[in-house]
Every structure is written in C-alpha cells, then in structure tokens.
PDB file of C-alpha atoms in Angstrom:
ATOM      1  CA  UNK A   1       0.440  -0.014  -0.410  1.00  0.00           C
ATOM      2  CA  UNK A   2       1.108   3.886  -0.505  1.00  0.00           C
ATOM      3  CA  UNK A   3       2.364   6.009   2.280  1.00  0.00           C
ATOM      4  CA  UNK A   4      -0.548   8.365   0.784  1.00  0.00           C
ATOM      5  CA  UNK A   5      -3.430   5.801   0.594  1.00  0.00           C
ATOM      6  CA  UNK A   6      -1.885   4.718   4.350  1.00  0.00           C
ATOM      7  CA  UNK A   7      -2.185   7.823   5.504  1.00  0.00           C
ATOM      8  CA  UNK A   8      -5.079   8.171   4.689  1.00  0.00           C
ATOM      9  CA  UNK A   9      -6.747   5.540   6.639  1.00  0.00           C
ATOM     10  CA  UNK A  10      -4.180   6.683   8.999  1.00  0.00           C
ATOM     11  CA  UNK A  11      -7.054   9.757   8.860  1.00  0.00           C
ATOM     12  CA  UNK A  12      -9.319   7.637   8.679  1.00  0.00           C
ATOM     13  CA  UNK A  13      -8.880   5.465  11.815  1.00  0.00           C
ATOM     14  CA  UNK A  14      -8.318   7.956  13.943  1.00  0.00           C
ATOM     15  CA  UNK A  15     -10.549  10.251  12.842  1.00  0.00           C
ATOM     16  CA  UNK A  16     -13.981   7.971  13.332  1.00  0.00           C
ATOM     17  CA  UNK A  17     -12.415   6.901  16.688  1.00  0.00           C
ATOM     18  CA  UNK A  18     -12.515  10.904  17.324  1.00  0.00           C
ATOM     19  CA  UNK A  19     -15.569  11.590  17.035  1.00  0.00           C
ATOM     20  CA  UNK A  20     -17.565   7.893  17.430  1.00  0.00           C
ATOM     21  CA  UNK A  21     -18.609   9.344  21.230  1.00  0.00           C
ATOM     22  CA  UNK A  22     -21.470  11.969  18.880  1.00  0.00           C
ATOM     23  CA  UNK A  23     -23.627   9.355  17.402  1.00  0.00           C
ATOM     24  CA  UNK A  24     -24.898   7.799  21.394  1.00  0.00           C
ATOM     25  CA  UNK A  25     -26.179  11.690  21.224  1.00  0.00           C
ATOM     26  CA  UNK A  26     -29.902  12.451  21.343  1.00  0.00           C
ATOM     27  CA  UNK A  27     -31.345  15.443  19.799  1.00  0.00           C
ATOM     28  CA  UNK A  28     -30.636  18.864  20.879  1.00  0.00           C
ATOM     29  CA  UNK A  29     -34.932  21.477  21.243  1.00  0.00           C
ATOM     30  CA  UNK A  30     -32.272  24.922  21.617  1.00  0.00           C
ATOM     31  CA  UNK A  31     -30.081  26.327  20.113  1.00  0.00           C
ATOM     32  CA  UNK A  32     -30.776  29.365  17.400  1.00  0.00           C
ATOM     33  CA  UNK A  33     -31.138  28.103  14.742  1.00  0.00           C
ATOM     34  CA  UNK A  34     -30.779  24.239  16.150  1.00  0.00           C
ATOM     35  CA  UNK A  35     -33.347  21.577  14.032  1.00  0.00           C
ATOM     36  CA  UNK A  36     -35.891  20.762  16.191  1.00  0.00           C
ATOM     37  CA  UNK A  37     -37.885  17.626  16.549  1.00  0.00           C
ATOM     38  CA  UNK A  38     -40.646  19.327  14.585  1.00  0.00           C
ATOM     39  CA  UNK A  39     -38.530  19.884  11.115  1.00  0.00           C
ATOM     40  CA  UNK A  40     -37.434  16.476  11.283  1.00  0.00           C
ATOM     41  CA  UNK A  41     -40.974  15.705  11.171  1.00  0.00           C
ATOM     42  CA  UNK A  42     -41.929  18.205   8.310  1.00  0.00           C
ATOM     43  CA  UNK A  43     -38.517  16.831   6.312  1.00  0.00           C
ATOM     44  CA  UNK A  44     -39.434  12.931   6.504  1.00  0.00           C
ATOM     45  CA  UNK A  45     -42.157  13.060   4.579  1.00  0.00           C
ATOM     46  CA  UNK A  46     -41.492  12.256   1.171  1.00  0.00           C
ATOM     47  CA  UNK A  47     -44.836  13.039  -0.791  1.00  0.00           C
ATOM     48  CA  UNK A  48     -45.654  16.042  -3.249  1.00  0.00           C
ATOM     49  CA  UNK A  49     -46.034  18.335   0.552  1.00  0.00           C
ATOM     50  CA  UNK A  50     -42.849  16.562   2.249  1.00  0.00           C
ATOM     51  CA  UNK A  51     -40.342  18.215  -0.695  1.00  0.00           C
ATOM     52  CA  UNK A  52     -42.412  21.207  -1.244  1.00  0.00           C
ATOM     53  CA  UNK A  53     -41.150  22.010   2.584  1.00  0.00           C
ATOM     54  CA  UNK A  54     -36.908  20.696   2.221  1.00  0.00           C
ATOM     55  CA  UNK A  55     -36.960  21.550  -1.074  1.00  0.00           C
ATOM     56  CA  UNK A  56     -38.645  25.353  -1.223  1.00  0.00           C
ATOM     57  CA  UNK A  57     -39.121  26.330   1.879  1.00  0.00           C
ATOM     58  CA  UNK A  58     -35.911  29.746   2.690  1.00  0.00           C
ATOM     59  CA  UNK A  59     -34.619  29.886   5.958  1.00  0.00           C
ATOM     60  CA  UNK A  60     -32.629  32.906   6.188  1.00  0.00           C
ATOM     61  CA  UNK A  61     -29.117  29.517   5.907  1.00  0.00           C
ATOM     62  CA  UNK A  62     -27.156  28.948   2.829  1.00  0.00           C
ATOM     63  CA  UNK A  63     -27.495  25.859   0.564  1.00  0.00           C
ATOM     64  CA  UNK A  64     -30.604  25.925   2.770  1.00  0.00           C
ATOM     65  CA  UNK A  65     -32.017  23.046   0.127  1.00  0.00           C
ATOM     66  CA  UNK A  66     -28.230  20.682  -0.149  1.00  0.00           C
ATOM     67  CA  UNK A  67     -29.126  20.566   3.613  1.00  0.00           C
ATOM     68  CA  UNK A  68     -32.492  19.906   4.101  1.00  0.00           C
ATOM     69  CA  UNK A  69     -32.420  16.969   1.452  1.00  0.00           C
ATOM     70  CA  UNK A  70     -29.456  15.143   3.239  1.00  0.00           C
ATOM     71  CA  UNK A  71     -31.640  15.255   6.998  1.00  0.00           C
ATOM     72  CA  UNK A  72     -34.454  13.837   5.213  1.00  0.00           C
ATOM     73  CA  UNK A  73     -32.860  11.174   2.845  1.00  0.00           C
ATOM     74  CA  UNK A  74     -31.611  10.727   7.193  1.00  0.00           C
ATOM     75  CA  UNK A  75     -35.037  10.478   7.372  1.00  0.00           C
ATOM     76  CA  UNK A  76     -35.795   8.217   5.093  1.00  0.00           C
ATOM     77  CA  UNK A  77     -33.469   5.747   5.905  1.00  0.00           C
ATOM     78  CA  UNK A  78     -32.487   6.498  10.163  1.00  0.00           C
ATOM     79  CA  UNK A  79     -35.880   7.858  10.998  1.00  0.00           C
ATOM     80  CA  UNK A  80     -35.542   9.575  14.161  1.00  0.00           C
ATOM     81  CA  UNK A  81     -32.217   7.601  15.089  1.00  0.00           C
ATOM     82  CA  UNK A  82     -30.287  11.051  16.279  1.00  0.00           C
ATOM     83  CA  UNK A  83     -26.926   8.143  16.164  1.00  0.00           C
ATOM     84  CA  UNK A  84     -27.405   7.094  13.736  1.00  0.00           C
ATOM     85  CA  UNK A  85     -27.683  10.967  12.349  1.00  0.00           C
ATOM     86  CA  UNK A  86     -25.118  12.026  13.932  1.00  0.00           C
ATOM     87  CA  UNK A  87     -22.840   9.318  12.566  1.00  0.00           C
ATOM     88  CA  UNK A  88     -23.414  11.177   9.333  1.00  0.00           C
ATOM     89  CA  UNK A  89     -21.759  14.206   9.955  1.00  0.00           C
ATOM     90  CA  UNK A  90     -18.812  12.470  11.165  1.00  0.00           C
ATOM     91  CA  UNK A  91     -18.547  10.238   8.319  1.00  0.00           C
ATOM     92  CA  UNK A  92     -18.716  13.492   6.152  1.00  0.00           C
ATOM     93  CA  UNK A  93     -15.136  15.961   8.494  1.00  0.00           C
ATOM     94  CA  UNK A  94     -13.974  12.275   7.515  1.00  0.00           C
ATOM     95  CA  UNK A  95     -14.507  11.874   4.340  1.00  0.00           C
ATOM     96  CA  UNK A  96     -13.170  15.284   4.347  1.00  0.00           C
ATOM     97  CA  UNK A  97     -10.190  14.928   6.719  1.00  0.00           C
ATOM     98  CA  UNK A  98      -8.858  12.727   3.337  1.00  0.00           C
ATOM     99  CA  UNK A  99      -9.929  14.609   0.603  1.00  0.00           C
ATOM    100  CA  UNK A 100      -8.052  16.982   2.128  1.00  0.00           C
ATOM    101  CA  UNK A 101      -4.541  15.065   2.934  1.00  0.00           C
ATOM    102  CA  UNK A 102      -5.067  14.249  -1.089  1.00  0.00           C
ATOM    103  CA  UNK A 103      -5.361  17.535  -2.295  1.00  0.00           C
ATOM    104  CA  UNK A 104      -2.839  18.834  -0.270  1.00  0.00           C
ATOM    105  CA  UNK A 105      -0.764  15.927  -1.338  1.00  0.00           C
ATOM    106  CA  UNK A 106      -1.837  16.417  -4.859  1.00  0.00           C
ATOM    107  CA  UNK A 107      -0.736  20.248  -4.664  1.00  0.00           C
ATOM    108  CA  UNK A 108       2.457  19.864  -2.710  1.00  0.00           C
ATOM    109  CA  UNK A 109       3.630  17.011  -3.139  1.00  0.00           C
ATOM    110  CA  UNK A 110       5.326  16.743   0.280  1.00  0.00           C
ATOM    111  CA  UNK A 111       3.240  14.120   1.869  1.00  0.00           C
ATOM    112  CA  UNK A 112       4.570  15.107   5.591  1.00  0.00           C
ATOM    113  CA  UNK A 113       3.005  18.337   5.417  1.00  0.00           C
ATOM    114  CA  UNK A 114      -0.300  18.172   3.670  1.00  0.00           C
ATOM    115  CA  UNK A 115      -1.331  14.936   6.718  1.00  0.00           C
ATOM    116  CA  UNK A 116      -0.313  17.125   9.234  1.00  0.00           C
ATOM    117  CA  UNK A 117      -3.231  19.888   7.851  1.00  0.00           C
ATOM    118  CA  UNK A 118      -5.432  17.634   7.274  1.00  0.00           C
ATOM    119  CA  UNK A 119      -4.520  16.315  10.586  1.00  0.00           C
ATOM    120  CA  UNK A 120      -5.299  19.390  12.018  1.00  0.00           C
ATOM    121  CA  UNK A 121      -8.457  20.030  10.474  1.00  0.00           C
ATOM    122  CA  UNK A 122      -9.371  17.205  10.780  1.00  0.00           C
ATOM    123  CA  UNK A 123      -9.457  17.213  14.374  1.00  0.00           C
ATOM    124  CA  UNK A 124      -8.551  20.812  16.105  1.00  0.00           C
ATOM    125  CA  UNK A 125     -11.075  21.513  18.632  1.00  0.00           C
ATOM    126  CA  UNK A 126     -13.540  24.160  16.578  1.00  0.00           C
ATOM    127  CA  UNK A 127     -14.716  21.050  14.029  1.00  0.00           C
ATOM    128  CA  UNK A 128     -16.577  19.007  17.169  1.00  0.00           C
ATOM    129  CA  UNK A 129     -19.009  21.590  17.214  1.00  0.00           C
ATOM    130  CA  UNK A 130     -20.074  20.728  13.171  1.00  0.00           C
ATOM    131  CA  UNK A 131     -19.707  17.479  13.901  1.00  0.00           C
ATOM    132  CA  UNK A 132     -21.667  16.973  17.087  1.00  0.00           C
ATOM    133  CA  UNK A 133     -24.847  18.882  16.359  1.00  0.00           C
ATOM    134  CA  UNK A 134     -26.828  17.794  13.360  1.00  0.00           C
ATOM    135  CA  UNK A 135     -28.077  21.720  13.115  1.00  0.00           C
ATOM    136  CA  UNK A 136     -24.300  22.529  11.499  1.00  0.00           C
ATOM    137  CA  UNK A 137     -24.708  20.159   8.491  1.00  0.00           C
ATOM    138  CA  UNK A 138     -24.220  23.047   6.585  1.00  0.00           C
ATOM    139  CA  UNK A 139     -20.595  23.413   7.220  1.00  0.00           C
ATOM    140  CA  UNK A 140     -19.784  19.660   6.512  1.00  0.00           C
ATOM    141  CA  UNK A 141     -21.505  19.478   3.501  1.00  0.00           C
ATOM    142  CA  UNK A 142     -20.451  23.000   1.965  1.00  0.00           C
ATOM    143  CA  UNK A 143     -16.627  22.368   3.313  1.00  0.00           C
ATOM    144  CA  UNK A 144     -17.430  18.210   1.163  1.00  0.00           C
ATOM    145  CA  UNK A 145     -18.634  20.364  -1.931  1.00  0.00           C
ATOM    146  CA  UNK A 146     -15.899  24.087  -1.933  1.00  0.00           C
ATOM    147  CA  UNK A 147     -12.975  20.505  -1.504  1.00  0.00           C
ATOM    148  CA  UNK A 148     -14.742  18.346  -4.369  1.00  0.00           C
ATOM    149  CA  UNK A 149     -14.638  21.909  -6.332  1.00  0.00           C
ATOM    150  CA  UNK A 150     -10.958  22.372  -5.869  1.00  0.00           C
ATOM    151  CA  UNK A 151     -10.010  19.031  -6.826  1.00  0.00           C
ATOM    152  CA  UNK A 152     -12.294  19.665  -9.686  1.00  0.00           C
ATOM    153  CA  UNK A 153     -10.431  22.989 -10.770  1.00  0.00           C
ATOM    154  CA  UNK A 154      -6.860  21.070  -9.752  1.00  0.00           C
ATOM    155  CA  UNK A 155      -7.300  17.707 -12.362  1.00  0.00           C
ATOM    156  CA  UNK A 156      -8.940  21.208 -15.178  1.00  0.00           C
ATOM    157  CA  UNK A 157      -5.518  22.701 -14.005  1.00  0.00           C
ATOM    158  CA  UNK A 158      -3.059  19.999 -14.672  1.00  0.00           C
ATOM    159  CA  UNK A 159      -5.031  19.066 -18.150  1.00  0.00           C
ATOM    160  CA  UNK A 160      -4.486  22.441 -20.188  1.00  0.00           C
ATOM    161  CA  UNK A 161      -0.658  21.996 -18.990  1.00  0.00           C
ATOM    162  CA  UNK A 162      -0.278  19.215 -20.668  1.00  0.00           C
TER     163      UNK A 162
END
C-alpha cells in the first residue's frame, strides 16, 4: 500500500475514533438555528407536500436545499434515530479530512505537511460543534462541496498544463 493511502487510512481511522462518541448523543432542542424535532418530522415526509417543505423552504442559511435534502434522506434511511444522523456528520467530516489530505498532497507533492494540515483540520476542537450538532450539517456539506470543487479545479489545471 502506498504511503498516501496508508496516511489517508490512518487519518480516517483516528478521525472516526475521535468523533464516534457523538453518535450516542440525542437531538438537541435548543440553540439559535438548531433543527428541532418538528422540523425533522416535517422533513420526513417525502410526498409532494414533504418535498415542497424540504426543497422550496427558504430559511436564512445558505445551502438550505442541500442541507434539508440531506436531512430528509437521513430521515428516510434511519427514521428519527439521532445516532445515525450524527454518524452521517462524522462520516462527512472524515471524508472531508481525507479529501483535504489527498488534495494538498497532489498540489504540493509533500506528504507529511499535507498530513499535518489535514490532521489539524480533522482533530481541531473548533470542528466538534460542526460534527456533533445535526443543525451544523451545512458546515460539513459546504466543506465537502468546496473540497470537491478545488479537486476538480486542480484536475482541470493539470490537464491544461499538458
């Protein structure tokens, strides 16, 4: 196994172990913009009325459609099981850390500095709220799409340089 793959696997494993206790938490019914049980029940409906609420509702936060659509998918897959909802956030954050590692390694060619930055991103205490709160799904989703965009831009620039 190559060193970058081994480093990515190690980063993913430690990140999962660090954030896995969040899957034992329940839903939180307080907070300024937290999703409450009522919104989860509304988002759980997948008929025409439920889709209308989830996909065309215009709250103040950005990425509202992707954010609420991901919660609707969670409710369809797992029901109102809070541990599974939290686990999806943990998985998104783990994928984000590995994406960052691979992106930085491909951009710089230096494995250890890329691994250090990715580990700092993955394990920094500022990310605990984004991973442990279901209402902060928008943070891990926006990071996921931003990293995919940067990876696509890097690939486009690499093909143009040939």
